[in-house]
Short mmCIF file of C-alpha atoms (C1' of nucleotides) in Angstrom, two decimals:
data_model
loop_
_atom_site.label_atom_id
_atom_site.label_comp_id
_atom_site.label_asym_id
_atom_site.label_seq_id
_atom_site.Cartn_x
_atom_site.Cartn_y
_atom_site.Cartn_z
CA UNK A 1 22.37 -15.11 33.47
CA UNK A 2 23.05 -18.78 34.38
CA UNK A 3 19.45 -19.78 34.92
CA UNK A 4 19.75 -23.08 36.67
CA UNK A 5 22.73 -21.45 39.20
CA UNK A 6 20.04 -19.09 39.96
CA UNK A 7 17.21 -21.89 40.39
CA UNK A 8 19.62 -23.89 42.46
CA UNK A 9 20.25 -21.09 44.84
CA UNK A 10 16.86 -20.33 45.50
CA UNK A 11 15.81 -24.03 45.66
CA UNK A 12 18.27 -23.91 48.36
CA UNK A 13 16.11 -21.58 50.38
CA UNK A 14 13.43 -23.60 51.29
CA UNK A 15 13.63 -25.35 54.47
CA UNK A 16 13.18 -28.75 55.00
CA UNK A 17 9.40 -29.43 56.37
CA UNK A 18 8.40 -26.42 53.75
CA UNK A 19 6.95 -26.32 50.20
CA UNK A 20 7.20 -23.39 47.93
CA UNK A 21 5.11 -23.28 44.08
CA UNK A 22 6.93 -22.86 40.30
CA UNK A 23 4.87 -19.35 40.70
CA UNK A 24 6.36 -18.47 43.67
CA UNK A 25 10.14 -19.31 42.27
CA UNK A 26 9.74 -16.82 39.06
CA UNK A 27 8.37 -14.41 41.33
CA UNK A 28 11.69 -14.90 43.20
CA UNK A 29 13.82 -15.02 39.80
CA UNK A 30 12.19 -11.58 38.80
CA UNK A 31 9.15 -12.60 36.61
CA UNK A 32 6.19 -14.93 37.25
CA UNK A 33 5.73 -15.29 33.62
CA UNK A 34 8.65 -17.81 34.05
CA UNK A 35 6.81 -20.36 35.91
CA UNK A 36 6.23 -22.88 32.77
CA UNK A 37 10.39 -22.69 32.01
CA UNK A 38 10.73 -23.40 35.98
CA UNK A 39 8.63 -26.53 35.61
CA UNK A 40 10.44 -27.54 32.77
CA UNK A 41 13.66 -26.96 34.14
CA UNK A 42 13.21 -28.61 37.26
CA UNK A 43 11.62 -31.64 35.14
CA UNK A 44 14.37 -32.08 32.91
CA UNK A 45 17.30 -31.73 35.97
CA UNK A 46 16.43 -32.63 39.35
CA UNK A 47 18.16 -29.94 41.15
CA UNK A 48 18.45 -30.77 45.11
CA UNK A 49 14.74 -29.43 46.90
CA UNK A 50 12.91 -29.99 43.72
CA UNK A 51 10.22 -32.18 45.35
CA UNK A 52 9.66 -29.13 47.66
CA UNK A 53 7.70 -27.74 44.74
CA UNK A 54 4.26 -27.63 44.05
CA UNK A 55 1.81 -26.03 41.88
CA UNK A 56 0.09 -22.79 42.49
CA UNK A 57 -2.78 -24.60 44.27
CA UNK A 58 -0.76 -26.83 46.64
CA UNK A 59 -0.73 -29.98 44.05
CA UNK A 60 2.15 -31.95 43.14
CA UNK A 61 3.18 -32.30 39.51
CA UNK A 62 5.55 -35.08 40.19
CA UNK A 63 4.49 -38.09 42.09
CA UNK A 64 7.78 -39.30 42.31
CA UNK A 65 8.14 -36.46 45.34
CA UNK A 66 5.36 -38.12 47.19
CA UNK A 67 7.73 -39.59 49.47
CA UNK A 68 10.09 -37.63 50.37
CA UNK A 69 7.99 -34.93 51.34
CA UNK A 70 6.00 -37.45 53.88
CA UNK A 71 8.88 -38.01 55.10
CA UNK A 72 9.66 -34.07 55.53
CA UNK A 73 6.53 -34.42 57.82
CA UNK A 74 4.23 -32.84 55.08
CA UNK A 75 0.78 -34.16 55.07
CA UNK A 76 -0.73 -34.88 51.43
CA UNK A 77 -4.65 -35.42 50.90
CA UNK A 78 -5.51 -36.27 47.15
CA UNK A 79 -2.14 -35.20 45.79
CA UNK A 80 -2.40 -32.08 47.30
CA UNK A 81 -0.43 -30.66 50.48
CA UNK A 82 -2.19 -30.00 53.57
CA UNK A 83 -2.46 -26.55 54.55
CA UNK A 84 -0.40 -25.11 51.60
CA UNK A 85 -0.71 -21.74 52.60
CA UNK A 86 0.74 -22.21 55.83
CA UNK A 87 4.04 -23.57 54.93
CA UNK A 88 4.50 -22.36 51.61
CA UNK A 89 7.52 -20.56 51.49
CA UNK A 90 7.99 -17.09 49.50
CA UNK A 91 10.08 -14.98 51.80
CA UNK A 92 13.30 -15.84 48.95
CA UNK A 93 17.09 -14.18 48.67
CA UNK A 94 17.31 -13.05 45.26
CA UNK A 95 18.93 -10.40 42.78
CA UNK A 96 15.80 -11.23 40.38
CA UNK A 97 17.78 -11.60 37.57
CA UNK A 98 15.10 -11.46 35.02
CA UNK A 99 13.82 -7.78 35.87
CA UNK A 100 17.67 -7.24 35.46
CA UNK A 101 17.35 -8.85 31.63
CA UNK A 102 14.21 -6.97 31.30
CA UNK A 103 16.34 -3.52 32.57
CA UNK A 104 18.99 -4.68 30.04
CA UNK A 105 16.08 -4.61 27.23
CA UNK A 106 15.07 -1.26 27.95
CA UNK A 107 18.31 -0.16 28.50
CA UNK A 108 19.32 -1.25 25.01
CA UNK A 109 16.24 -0.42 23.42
CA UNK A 110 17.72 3.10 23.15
CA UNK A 111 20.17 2.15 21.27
CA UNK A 112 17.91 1.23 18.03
CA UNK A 113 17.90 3.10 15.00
CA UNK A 114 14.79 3.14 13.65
CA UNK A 115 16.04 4.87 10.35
CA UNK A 116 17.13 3.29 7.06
CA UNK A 117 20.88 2.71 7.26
CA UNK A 118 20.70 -0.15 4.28
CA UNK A 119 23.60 0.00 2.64
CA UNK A 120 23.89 -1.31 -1.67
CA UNK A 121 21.28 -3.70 -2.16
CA UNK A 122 23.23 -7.02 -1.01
CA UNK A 123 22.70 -10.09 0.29
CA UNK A 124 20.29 -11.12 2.91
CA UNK A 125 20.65 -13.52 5.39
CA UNK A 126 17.80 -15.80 7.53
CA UNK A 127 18.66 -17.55 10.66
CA UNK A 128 16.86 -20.24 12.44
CA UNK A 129 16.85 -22.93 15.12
CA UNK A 130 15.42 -26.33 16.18
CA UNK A 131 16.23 -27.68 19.71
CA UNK A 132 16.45 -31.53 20.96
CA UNK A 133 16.06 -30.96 24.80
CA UNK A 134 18.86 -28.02 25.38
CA UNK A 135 20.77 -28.91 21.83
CA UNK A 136 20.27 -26.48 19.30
CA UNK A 137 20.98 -26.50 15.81
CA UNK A 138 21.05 -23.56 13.98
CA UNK A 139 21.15 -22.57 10.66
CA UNK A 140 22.18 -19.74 8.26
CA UNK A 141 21.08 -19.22 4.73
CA UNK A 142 22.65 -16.19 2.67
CA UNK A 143 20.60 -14.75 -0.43
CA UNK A 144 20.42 -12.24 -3.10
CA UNK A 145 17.95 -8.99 -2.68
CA UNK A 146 14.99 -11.20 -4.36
CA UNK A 147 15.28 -14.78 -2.36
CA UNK A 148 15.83 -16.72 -5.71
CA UNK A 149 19.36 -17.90 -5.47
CA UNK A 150 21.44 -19.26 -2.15
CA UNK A 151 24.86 -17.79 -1.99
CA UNK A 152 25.94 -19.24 1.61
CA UNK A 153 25.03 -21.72 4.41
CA UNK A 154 26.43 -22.45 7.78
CA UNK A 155 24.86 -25.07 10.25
CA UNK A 156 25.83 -25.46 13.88
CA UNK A 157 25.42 -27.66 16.87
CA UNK A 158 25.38 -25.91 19.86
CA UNK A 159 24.33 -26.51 23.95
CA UNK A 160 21.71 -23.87 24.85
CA UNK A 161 21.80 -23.05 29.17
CA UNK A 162 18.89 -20.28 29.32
CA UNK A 163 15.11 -22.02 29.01
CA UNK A 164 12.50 -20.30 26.22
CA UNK A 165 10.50 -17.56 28.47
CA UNK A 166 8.14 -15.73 26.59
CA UNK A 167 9.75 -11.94 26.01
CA UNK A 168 13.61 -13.00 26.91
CA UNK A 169 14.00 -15.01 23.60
CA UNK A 170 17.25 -13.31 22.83
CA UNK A 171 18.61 -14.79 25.76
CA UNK A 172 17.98 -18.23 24.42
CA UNK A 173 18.92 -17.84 20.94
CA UNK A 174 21.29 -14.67 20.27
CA UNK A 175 24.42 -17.22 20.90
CA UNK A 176 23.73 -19.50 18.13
CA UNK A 177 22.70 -17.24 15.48
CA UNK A 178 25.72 -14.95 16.39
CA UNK A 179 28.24 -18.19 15.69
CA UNK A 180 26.05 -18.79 12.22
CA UNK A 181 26.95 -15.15 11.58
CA UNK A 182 30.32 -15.71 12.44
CA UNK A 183 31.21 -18.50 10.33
CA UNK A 184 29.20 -17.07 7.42
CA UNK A 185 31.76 -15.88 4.32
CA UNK A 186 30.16 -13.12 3.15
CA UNK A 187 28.52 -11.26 5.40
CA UNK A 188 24.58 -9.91 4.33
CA UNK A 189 23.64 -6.69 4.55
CA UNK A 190 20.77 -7.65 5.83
CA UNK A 191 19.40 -9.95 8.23
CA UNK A 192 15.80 -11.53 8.88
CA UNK A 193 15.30 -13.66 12.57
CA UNK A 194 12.52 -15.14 13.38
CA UNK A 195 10.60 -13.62 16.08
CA UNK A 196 10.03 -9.83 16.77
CA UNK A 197 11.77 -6.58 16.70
CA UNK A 198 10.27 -3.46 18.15
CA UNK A 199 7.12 -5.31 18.53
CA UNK A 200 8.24 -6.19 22.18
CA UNK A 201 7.00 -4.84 25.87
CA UNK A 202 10.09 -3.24 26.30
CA UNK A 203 10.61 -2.55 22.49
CA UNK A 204 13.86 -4.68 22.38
CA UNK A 205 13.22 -8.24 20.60
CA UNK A 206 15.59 -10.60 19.45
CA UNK A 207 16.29 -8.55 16.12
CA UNK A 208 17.34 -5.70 17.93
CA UNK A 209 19.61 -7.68 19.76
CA UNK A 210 20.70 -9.45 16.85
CA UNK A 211 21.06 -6.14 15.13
CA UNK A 212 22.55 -3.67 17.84
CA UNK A 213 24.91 -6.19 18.66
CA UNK A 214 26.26 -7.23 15.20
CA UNK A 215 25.63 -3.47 13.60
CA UNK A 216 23.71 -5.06 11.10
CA UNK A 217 20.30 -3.94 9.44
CA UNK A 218 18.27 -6.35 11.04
CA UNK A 219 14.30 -7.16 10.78
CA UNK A 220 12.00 -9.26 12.98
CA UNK A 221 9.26 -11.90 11.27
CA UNK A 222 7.04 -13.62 13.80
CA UNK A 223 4.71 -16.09 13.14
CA UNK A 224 2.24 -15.48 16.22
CA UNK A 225 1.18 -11.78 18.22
CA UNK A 226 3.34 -11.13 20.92
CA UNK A 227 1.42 -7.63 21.44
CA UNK A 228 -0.62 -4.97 19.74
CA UNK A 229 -3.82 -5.10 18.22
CA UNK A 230 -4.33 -5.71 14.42
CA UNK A 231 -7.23 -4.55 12.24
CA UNK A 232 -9.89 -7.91 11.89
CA UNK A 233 -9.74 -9.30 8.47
CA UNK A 234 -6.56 -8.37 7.21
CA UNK A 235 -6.84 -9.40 2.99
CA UNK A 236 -4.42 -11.92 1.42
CA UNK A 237 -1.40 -10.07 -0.32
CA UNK A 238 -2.16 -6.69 1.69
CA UNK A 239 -1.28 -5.52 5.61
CA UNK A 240 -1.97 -3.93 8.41
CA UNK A 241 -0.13 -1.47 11.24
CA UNK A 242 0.44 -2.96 14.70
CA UNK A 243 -0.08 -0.20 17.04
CA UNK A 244 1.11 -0.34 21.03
CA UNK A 245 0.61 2.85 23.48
CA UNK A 246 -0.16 5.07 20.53
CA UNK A 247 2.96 3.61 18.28
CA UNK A 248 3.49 2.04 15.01
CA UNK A 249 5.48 -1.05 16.21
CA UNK A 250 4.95 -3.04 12.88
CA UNK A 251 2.84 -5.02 10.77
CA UNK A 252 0.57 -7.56 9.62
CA UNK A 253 1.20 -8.93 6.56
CA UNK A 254 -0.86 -11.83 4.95
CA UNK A 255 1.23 -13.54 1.68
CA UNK A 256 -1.22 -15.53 0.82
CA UNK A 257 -4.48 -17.03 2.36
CA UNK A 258 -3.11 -18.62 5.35
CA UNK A 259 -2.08 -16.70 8.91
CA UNK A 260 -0.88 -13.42 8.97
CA UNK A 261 2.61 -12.92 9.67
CA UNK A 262 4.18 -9.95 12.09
CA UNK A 263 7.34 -8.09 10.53
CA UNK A 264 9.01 -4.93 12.65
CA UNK A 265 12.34 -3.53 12.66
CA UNK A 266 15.34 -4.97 14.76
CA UNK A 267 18.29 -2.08 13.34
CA UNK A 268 19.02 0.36 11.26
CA UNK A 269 15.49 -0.13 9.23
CA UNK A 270 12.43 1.88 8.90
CA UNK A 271 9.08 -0.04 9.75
CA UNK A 272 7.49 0.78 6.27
CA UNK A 273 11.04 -0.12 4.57
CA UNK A 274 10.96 -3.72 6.87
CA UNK A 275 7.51 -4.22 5.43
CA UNK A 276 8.36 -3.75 1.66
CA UNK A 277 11.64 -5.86 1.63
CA UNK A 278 9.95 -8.82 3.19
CA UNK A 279 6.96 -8.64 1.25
CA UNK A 280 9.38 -8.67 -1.71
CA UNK A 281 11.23 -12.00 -0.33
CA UNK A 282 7.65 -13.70 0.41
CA UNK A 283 7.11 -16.85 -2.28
CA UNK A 284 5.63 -18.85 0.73
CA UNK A 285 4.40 -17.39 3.95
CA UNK A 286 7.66 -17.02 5.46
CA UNK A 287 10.33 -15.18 3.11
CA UNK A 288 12.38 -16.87 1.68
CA UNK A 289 16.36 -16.84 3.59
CA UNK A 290 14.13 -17.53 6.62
CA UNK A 291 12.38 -20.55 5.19
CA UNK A 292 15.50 -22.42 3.43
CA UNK A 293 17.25 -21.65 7.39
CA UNK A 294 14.13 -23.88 8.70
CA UNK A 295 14.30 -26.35 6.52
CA UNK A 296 17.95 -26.88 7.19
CA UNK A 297 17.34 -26.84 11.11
CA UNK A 298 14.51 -29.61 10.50
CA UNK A 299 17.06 -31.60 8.28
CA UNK A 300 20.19 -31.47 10.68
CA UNK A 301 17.35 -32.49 13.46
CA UNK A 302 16.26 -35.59 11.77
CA UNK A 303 19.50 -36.23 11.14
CA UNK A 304 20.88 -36.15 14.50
CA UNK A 305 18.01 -38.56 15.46
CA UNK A 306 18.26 -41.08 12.94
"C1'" DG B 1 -6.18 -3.76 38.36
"C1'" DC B 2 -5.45 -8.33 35.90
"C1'" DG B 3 -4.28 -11.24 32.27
"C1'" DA B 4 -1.90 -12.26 28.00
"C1'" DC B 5 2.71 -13.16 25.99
"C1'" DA B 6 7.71 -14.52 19.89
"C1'" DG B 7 10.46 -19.66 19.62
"C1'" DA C 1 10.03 -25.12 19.77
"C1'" DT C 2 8.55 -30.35 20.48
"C1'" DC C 3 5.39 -34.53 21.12
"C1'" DT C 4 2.76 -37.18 16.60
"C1'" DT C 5 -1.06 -40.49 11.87
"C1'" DG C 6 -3.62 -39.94 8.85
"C1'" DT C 7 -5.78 -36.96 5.88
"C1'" DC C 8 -7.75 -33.11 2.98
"C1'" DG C 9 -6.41 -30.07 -0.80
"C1'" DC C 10 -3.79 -27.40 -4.44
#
DNA sequence: GCGACAG
DNA sequence: ATCTTGTCGC
């Protein structure tokens, strides 16, 4: 999905003389849980209409659209438009592309095998990214079965088009860590993203993207709880099961006396297996191919700064 | 029924 | 994820 063709089509809607909210245009773009990568969007590139667009409440978020809008013939008191529910415009056009990404997910999600298909203990492979603005760099750090020695790197530059909206992370990062796969020499057999597998609402994270669509074994390690409940007080060095609607999603594992971090299965791994290989790759809190890959992200960051 | 929500 | 200084601790 092209999100700002989509934005700029539905910014086209609204009729001069009328406001609309960053609410209203996720609604519109098929989920409201958008609204923050709207406002961002719109911040970052001025599409034509954006000062018809308020906050939830009627507010404006840039002052910069004071004028123009007075000039529309809309009255503002306080930074706020007059009578806001009377010309705030909803009634949009749209396809709602995201509930067709979200139909996509579950869709896909079928397509998961949640059974160990690990082939001779190889290599395994961590991928991760660091953004300036839309620029991405992306990293990709092959090694062995124990996360002692580094048998590959790749690091790549790319443009990123789709904003970061909480659940429809693959759609912002499966590009980029597909060309780092690409360009890799040996290929792992395994591979470790960072974010979440199974553990998703519609049980199709980033690793099972990564995984279904490269047919690779594939876990998830997130650093934060996208869902599921975990048992209080998990100990340092032990873990707990992540349970959703009455299924074992993943876990919480705790390396050492910091956070907790959330492992589940992208492809072609069991969650138990997941939790044991990981575990086994852990000398810091993240394991290991998935911490070198961060480090080299920061690096090439700094780098393209400086 | 409503809110929360990986990077 | 990124914006950011010094500071506490192994």
């Amino acid at each position: 999905m092209d999100f700002l063709r989509e934005l700029r089509w539905l910014l086209e809607q609204v009729p001069r003389g009328r406001v609309t909210s960053f609410k209203a245009l996720a609604d519109a773009l098929g989920d409201g849980k958008a609204a923050k990568a709207v406002y961002v969007t719109l911040k970052e590139s001025k599409l034509p209409g954006w000062h018809r667009v308020t906050r939830s409440d009627g507010g404006i978020p840039f002052h910069e659209a004071a004028g123009t809008l007075i000039q529309e013939g809309i009255r503002l008191s306080d930074s706020r438009v007059v009578g806001f529910q009377g010309i705030k415009f909803t009634d949009f056009r749209s396809q709602r592309p995201l509930a067709l990404l979200r139909r996509e997910q579950r869709s896909l999600a079928s397509r998961v095998v949640l059974e160990d298909r690990l082939e001779k203990p190889g290599e395994v492979g961590g991928f991760d990214l660091s953004y300036q603005g839309n620029r991405a760099h992306a990293a990709a750090v092959v090694m062995d079965r124990e996360g002692v020695e580094v048998l590959d790197e790749v690091r790549l530059t790319t443009i990123v088009s789709f904003p970061y909206i909480s659940t429809y992370l693959s759609y912002r990062e499966f590009e980029p860590i597909s060309l780092c796969y690409g360009r890799l020499r040996c290929r792992p057999s395994l591979l470790l993203v960072d974010g979440n597998g199974i553990l998703h609402p519609a049980r199709f994270g980033i690793a099972c993207l990564v995984g279904v669509r490269l047919g690779r074994p594939t876990i998830g390690v997130a650093k934060s709880l996208l869902l599921g409940r975990v048992d209080s007080g998990v100990k340092q060095g032990e873990n707990s099961q992540i349970h959703h609607r009455g299924r074992l999603l993943g876990y919480a594992y705790r390396p050492g006396r910091g956070k907790p971090i959330f492992i589940s299965p992208g492809h072609m791994i069991s969650p138990s297996t997941a939790l044991e290989l990981v575990k086994g790759l852990c000398k810091e809190r993240v394991p290991e191919p998935l911490r070198l890959a961060h480090l080299a992200c920061g690096q090439m960051r700094r780098a393209a700064v400086g």
